[in-house]
GROMACS .gro file of C-alpha atoms in nm:
model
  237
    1UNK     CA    1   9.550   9.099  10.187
    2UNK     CA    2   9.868   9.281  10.368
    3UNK     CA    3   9.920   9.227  10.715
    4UNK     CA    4  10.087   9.528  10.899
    5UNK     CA    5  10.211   9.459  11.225
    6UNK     CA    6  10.253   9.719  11.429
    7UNK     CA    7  10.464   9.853  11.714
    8UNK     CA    8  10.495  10.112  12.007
    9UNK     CA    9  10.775  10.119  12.258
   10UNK     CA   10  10.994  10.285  12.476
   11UNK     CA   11  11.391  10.276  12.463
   12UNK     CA   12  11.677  10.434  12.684
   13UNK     CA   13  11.739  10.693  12.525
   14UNK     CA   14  12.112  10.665  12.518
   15UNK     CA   15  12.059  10.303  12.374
   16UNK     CA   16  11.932  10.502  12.024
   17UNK     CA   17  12.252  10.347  11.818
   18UNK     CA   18  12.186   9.989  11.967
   19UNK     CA   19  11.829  10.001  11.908
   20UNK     CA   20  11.904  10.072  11.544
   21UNK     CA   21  12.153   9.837  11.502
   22UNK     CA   22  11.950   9.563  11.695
   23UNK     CA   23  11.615   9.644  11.455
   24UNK     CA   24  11.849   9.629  11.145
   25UNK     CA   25  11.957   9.323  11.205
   26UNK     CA   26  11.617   9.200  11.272
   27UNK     CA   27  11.396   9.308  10.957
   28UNK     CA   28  11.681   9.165  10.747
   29UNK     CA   29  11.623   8.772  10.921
   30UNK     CA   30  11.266   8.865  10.943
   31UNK     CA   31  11.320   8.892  10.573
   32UNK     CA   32  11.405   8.543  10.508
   33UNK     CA   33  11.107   8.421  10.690
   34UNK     CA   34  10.830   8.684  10.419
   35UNK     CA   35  10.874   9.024  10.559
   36UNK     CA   36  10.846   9.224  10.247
   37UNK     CA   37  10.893   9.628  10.403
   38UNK     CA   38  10.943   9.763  10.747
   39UNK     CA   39  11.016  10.140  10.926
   40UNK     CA   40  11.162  10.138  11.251
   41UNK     CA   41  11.050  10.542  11.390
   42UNK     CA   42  11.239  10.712  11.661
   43UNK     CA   43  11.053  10.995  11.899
   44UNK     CA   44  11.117  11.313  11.788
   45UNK     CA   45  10.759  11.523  11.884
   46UNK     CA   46  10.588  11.276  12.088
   47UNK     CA   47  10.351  11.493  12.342
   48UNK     CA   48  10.278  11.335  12.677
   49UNK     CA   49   9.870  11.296  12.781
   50UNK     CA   50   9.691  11.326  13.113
   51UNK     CA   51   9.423  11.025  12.994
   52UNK     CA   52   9.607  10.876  12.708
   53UNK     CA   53   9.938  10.932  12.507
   54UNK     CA   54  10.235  10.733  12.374
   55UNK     CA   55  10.464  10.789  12.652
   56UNK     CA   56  10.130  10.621  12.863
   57UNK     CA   57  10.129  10.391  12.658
   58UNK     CA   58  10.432  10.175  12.694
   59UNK     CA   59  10.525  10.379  13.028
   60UNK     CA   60  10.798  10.574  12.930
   61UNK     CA   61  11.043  10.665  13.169
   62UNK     CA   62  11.202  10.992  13.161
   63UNK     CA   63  11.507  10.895  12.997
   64UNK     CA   64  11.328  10.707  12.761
   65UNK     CA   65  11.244  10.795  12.385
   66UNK     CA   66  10.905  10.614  12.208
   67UNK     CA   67  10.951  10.394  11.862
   68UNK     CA   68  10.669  10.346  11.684
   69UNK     CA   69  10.705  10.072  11.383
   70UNK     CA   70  10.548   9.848  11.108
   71UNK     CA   71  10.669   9.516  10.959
   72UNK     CA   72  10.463   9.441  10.588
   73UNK     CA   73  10.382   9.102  10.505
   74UNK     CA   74  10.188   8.978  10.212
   75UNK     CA   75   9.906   8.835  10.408
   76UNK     CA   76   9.813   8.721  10.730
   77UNK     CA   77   9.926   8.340  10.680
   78UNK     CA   78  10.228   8.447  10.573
   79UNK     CA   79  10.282   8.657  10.873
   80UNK     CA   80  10.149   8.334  11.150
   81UNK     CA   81  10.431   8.119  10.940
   82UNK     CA   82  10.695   8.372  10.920
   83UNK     CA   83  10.651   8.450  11.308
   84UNK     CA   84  10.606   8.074  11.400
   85UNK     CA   85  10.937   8.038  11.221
   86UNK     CA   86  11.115   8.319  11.356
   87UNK     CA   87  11.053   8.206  11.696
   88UNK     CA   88  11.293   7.924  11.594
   89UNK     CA   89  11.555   8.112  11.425
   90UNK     CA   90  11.865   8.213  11.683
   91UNK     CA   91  11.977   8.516  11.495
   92UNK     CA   92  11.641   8.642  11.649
   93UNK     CA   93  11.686   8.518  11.982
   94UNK     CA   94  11.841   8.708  12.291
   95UNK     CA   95  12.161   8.548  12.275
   96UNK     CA   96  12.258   8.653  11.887
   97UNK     CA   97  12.053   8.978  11.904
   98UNK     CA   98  11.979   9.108  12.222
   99UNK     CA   99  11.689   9.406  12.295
  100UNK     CA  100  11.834   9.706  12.415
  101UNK     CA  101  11.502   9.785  12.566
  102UNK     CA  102  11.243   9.630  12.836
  103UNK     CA  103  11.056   9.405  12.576
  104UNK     CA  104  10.755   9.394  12.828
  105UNK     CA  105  10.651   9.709  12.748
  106UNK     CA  106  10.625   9.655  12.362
  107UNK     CA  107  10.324   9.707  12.260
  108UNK     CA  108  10.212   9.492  11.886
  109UNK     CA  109   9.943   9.385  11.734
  110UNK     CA  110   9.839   9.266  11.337
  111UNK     CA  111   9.588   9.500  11.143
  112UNK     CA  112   9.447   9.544  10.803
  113UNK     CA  113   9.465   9.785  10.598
  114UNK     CA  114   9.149   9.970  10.542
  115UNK     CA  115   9.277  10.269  10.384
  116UNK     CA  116   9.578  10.409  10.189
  117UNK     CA  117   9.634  10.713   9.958
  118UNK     CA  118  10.010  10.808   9.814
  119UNK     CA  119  10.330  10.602   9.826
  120UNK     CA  120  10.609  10.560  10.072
  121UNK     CA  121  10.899  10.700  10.014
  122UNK     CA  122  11.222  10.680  10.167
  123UNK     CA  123  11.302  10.866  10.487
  124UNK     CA  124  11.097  11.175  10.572
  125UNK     CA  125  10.915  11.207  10.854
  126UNK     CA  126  10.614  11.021  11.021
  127UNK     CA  127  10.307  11.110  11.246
  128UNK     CA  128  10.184  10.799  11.413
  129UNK     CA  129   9.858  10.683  11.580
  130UNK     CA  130   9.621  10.478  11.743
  131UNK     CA  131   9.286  10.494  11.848
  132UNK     CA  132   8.945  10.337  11.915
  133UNK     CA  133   8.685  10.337  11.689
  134UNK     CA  134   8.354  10.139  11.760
  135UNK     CA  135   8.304   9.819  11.544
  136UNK     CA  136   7.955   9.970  11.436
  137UNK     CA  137   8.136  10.263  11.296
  138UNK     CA  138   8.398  10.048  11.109
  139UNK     CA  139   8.240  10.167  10.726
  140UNK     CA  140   8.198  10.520  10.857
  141UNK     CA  141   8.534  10.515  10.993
  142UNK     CA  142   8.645  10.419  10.625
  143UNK     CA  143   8.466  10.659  10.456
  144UNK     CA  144   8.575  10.949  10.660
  145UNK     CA  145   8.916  10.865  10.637
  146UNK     CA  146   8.895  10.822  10.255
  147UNK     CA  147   8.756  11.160  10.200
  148UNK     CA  148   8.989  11.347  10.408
  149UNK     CA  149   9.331  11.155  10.283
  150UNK     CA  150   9.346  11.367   9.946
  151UNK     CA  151   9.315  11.696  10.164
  152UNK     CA  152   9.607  11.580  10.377
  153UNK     CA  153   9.800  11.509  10.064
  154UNK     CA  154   9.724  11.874   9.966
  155UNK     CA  155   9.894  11.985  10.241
  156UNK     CA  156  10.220  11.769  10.170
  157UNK     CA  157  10.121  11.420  10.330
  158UNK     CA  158  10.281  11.183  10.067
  159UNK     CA  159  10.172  10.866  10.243
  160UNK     CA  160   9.838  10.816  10.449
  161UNK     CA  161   9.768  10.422  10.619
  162UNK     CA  162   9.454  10.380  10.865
  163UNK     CA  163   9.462  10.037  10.942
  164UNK     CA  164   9.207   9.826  11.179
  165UNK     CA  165   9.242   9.570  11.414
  166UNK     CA  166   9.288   9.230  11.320
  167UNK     CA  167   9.453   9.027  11.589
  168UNK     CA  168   9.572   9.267  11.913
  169UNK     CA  169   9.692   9.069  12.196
  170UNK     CA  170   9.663   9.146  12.501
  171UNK     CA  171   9.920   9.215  12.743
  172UNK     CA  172  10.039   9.129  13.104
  173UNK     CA  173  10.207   9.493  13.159
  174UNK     CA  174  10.111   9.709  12.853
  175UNK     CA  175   9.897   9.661  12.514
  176UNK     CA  176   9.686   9.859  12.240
  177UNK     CA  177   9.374   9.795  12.408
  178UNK     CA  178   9.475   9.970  12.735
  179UNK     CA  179   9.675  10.256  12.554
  180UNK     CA  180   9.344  10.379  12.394
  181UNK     CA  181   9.158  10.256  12.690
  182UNK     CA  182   8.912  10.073  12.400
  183UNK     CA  183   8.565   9.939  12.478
  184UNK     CA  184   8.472   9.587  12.441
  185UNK     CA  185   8.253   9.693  12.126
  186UNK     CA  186   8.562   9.898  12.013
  187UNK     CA  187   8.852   9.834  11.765
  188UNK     CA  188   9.166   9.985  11.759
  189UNK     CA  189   9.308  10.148  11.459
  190UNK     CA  190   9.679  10.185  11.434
  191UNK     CA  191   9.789  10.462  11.128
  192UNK     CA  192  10.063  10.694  11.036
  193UNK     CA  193  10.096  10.996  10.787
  194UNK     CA  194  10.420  11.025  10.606
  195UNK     CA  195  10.544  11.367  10.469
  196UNK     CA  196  10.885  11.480  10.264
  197UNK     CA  197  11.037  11.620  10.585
  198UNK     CA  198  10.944  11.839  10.914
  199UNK     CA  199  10.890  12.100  10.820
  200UNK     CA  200  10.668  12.013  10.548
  201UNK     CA  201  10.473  11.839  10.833
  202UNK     CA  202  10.484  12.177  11.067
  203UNK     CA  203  10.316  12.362  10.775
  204UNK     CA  204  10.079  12.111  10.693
  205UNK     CA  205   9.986  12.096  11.015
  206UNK     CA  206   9.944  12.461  11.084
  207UNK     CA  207   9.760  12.497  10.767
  208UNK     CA  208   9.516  12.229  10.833
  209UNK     CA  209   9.388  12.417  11.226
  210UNK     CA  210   9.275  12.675  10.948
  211UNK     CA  211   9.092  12.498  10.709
  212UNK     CA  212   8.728  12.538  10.742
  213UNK     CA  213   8.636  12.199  10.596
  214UNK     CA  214   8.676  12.053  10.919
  215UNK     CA  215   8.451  12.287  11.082
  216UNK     CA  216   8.180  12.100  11.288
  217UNK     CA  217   8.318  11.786  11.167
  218UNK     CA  218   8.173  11.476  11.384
  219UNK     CA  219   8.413  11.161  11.418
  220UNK     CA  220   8.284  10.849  11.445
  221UNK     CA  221   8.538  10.781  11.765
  222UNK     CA  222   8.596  10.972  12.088
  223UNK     CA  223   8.926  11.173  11.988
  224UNK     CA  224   9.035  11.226  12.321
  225UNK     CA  225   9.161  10.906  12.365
  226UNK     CA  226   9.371  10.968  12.018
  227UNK     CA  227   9.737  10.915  12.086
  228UNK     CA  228   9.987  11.076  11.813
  229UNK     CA  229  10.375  11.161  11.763
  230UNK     CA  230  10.623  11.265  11.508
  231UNK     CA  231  10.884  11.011  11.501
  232UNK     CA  232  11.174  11.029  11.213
  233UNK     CA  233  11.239  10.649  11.050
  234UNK     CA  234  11.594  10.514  11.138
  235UNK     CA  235  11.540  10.185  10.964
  236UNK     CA  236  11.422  10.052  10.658
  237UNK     CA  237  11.370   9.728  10.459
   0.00000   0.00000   0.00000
């Protein structure tokens, strides 16, 4: 099964054509070691929280912008050899390709993918998430999303991945547990939506705060500790 690994971060701001060039560089010798796709996502409409939120999350200074990213591999012991091995490589070490960014404060984690409905396509633009869902309510979780994927594609989506948990690490300054502020019996589910552009995205999202068929809909997680952002992709393998 795919392994997604996923990412959340914060970056000077003015260090935007470094971080590019430094995460470039990177999927392409992450390549060579079984990464088969990433997207590197810069902030664009990433809303701060009072209880949880992005900018929380990785503690986002003010002249800071988020990334939120996903490396593919084709499973997940492709992904522990890959990594094991790109530990050794020194193209991805500090000295050959340094972070333009506190590395601290990344937050990552593997997950599975649980569901997906459309294809990628190149560029566009991307709302990302995470959340906690409780374990029990993994199959309900599923369902739900399943069912309401094809409605978001109605209203332009062209990509929808809800992916749980599978190995999320935690973390001496900042990590997806503490971002949701997940339960012991919780799991954390990273996704994103993709859509053609903005604007298509601004529609569908306007469009969708009208649509009755999520009247009096129940999830099977505590939304208010949903974080979310519109990020635009900068790189891609």
């Amino acid at each position: 099964m795919t392994c997604i690994q996923g990412f959340v971060g914060a970056v000077p701001t003015a260090n935007r054509a470094a971080f590019i060039d430094h995460a470039a560089r990177a999927v392409q010798d992450f390549r060579d070691h079984g990464l088969v796709a990433a997207v590197e996502c810069w902030g664009d409409d990433v809303p701060s929280g009072e209880v949880t939120s992005f900018p929380l999350a990785v503690k986002a200074e003010a002249d800071e912008t988020v990334i939120f990213s996903w490396f593919m591999w084709p499973s997940k012991d492709v992904y522990d050899a890959g990594m094991k091995a790109a530990m050794a490589d020194p193209r991805l070490g500090p000295d050959q390709n340094p972070m333009p960014f506190d590395g601290k404060r990344l937050i990552f984690g593997t997950f599975e993918p649980l569901v997906e409905h459309g294809a990628p396509q190149k560029g566009g633009y991307v709302d990302g998430f995470a959340l906690a869902v409780p374990a029990a309510n993994r199959e309900e979780f599923r369902k739900q999303a399943a069912d309401f994927a094809p409605i978001f594609a109605e209203y332009g989506a062209n990509w929808i991945m809800e992916c749980w948990e599978q190995d999320v690490p935690d973390g001496d300054v900042t990590d997806f547990r503490r971002a949701v502020q997940a339960k012991p019996d919780e799991a954390v589910v990273f996704s994103w939506m993709q859509w053609p552009d903005k604007a298509t995205r601004d529609a569908g999202s306007a469009r969708m705060m009208q649509d009755n068929k999520f009247d009096g809909m129940e999830m099977p997680f505590d939304g208010k500790r949903m974080i979310f952002g519109g990020f635009v992709p900068v790189v891609e393998l």
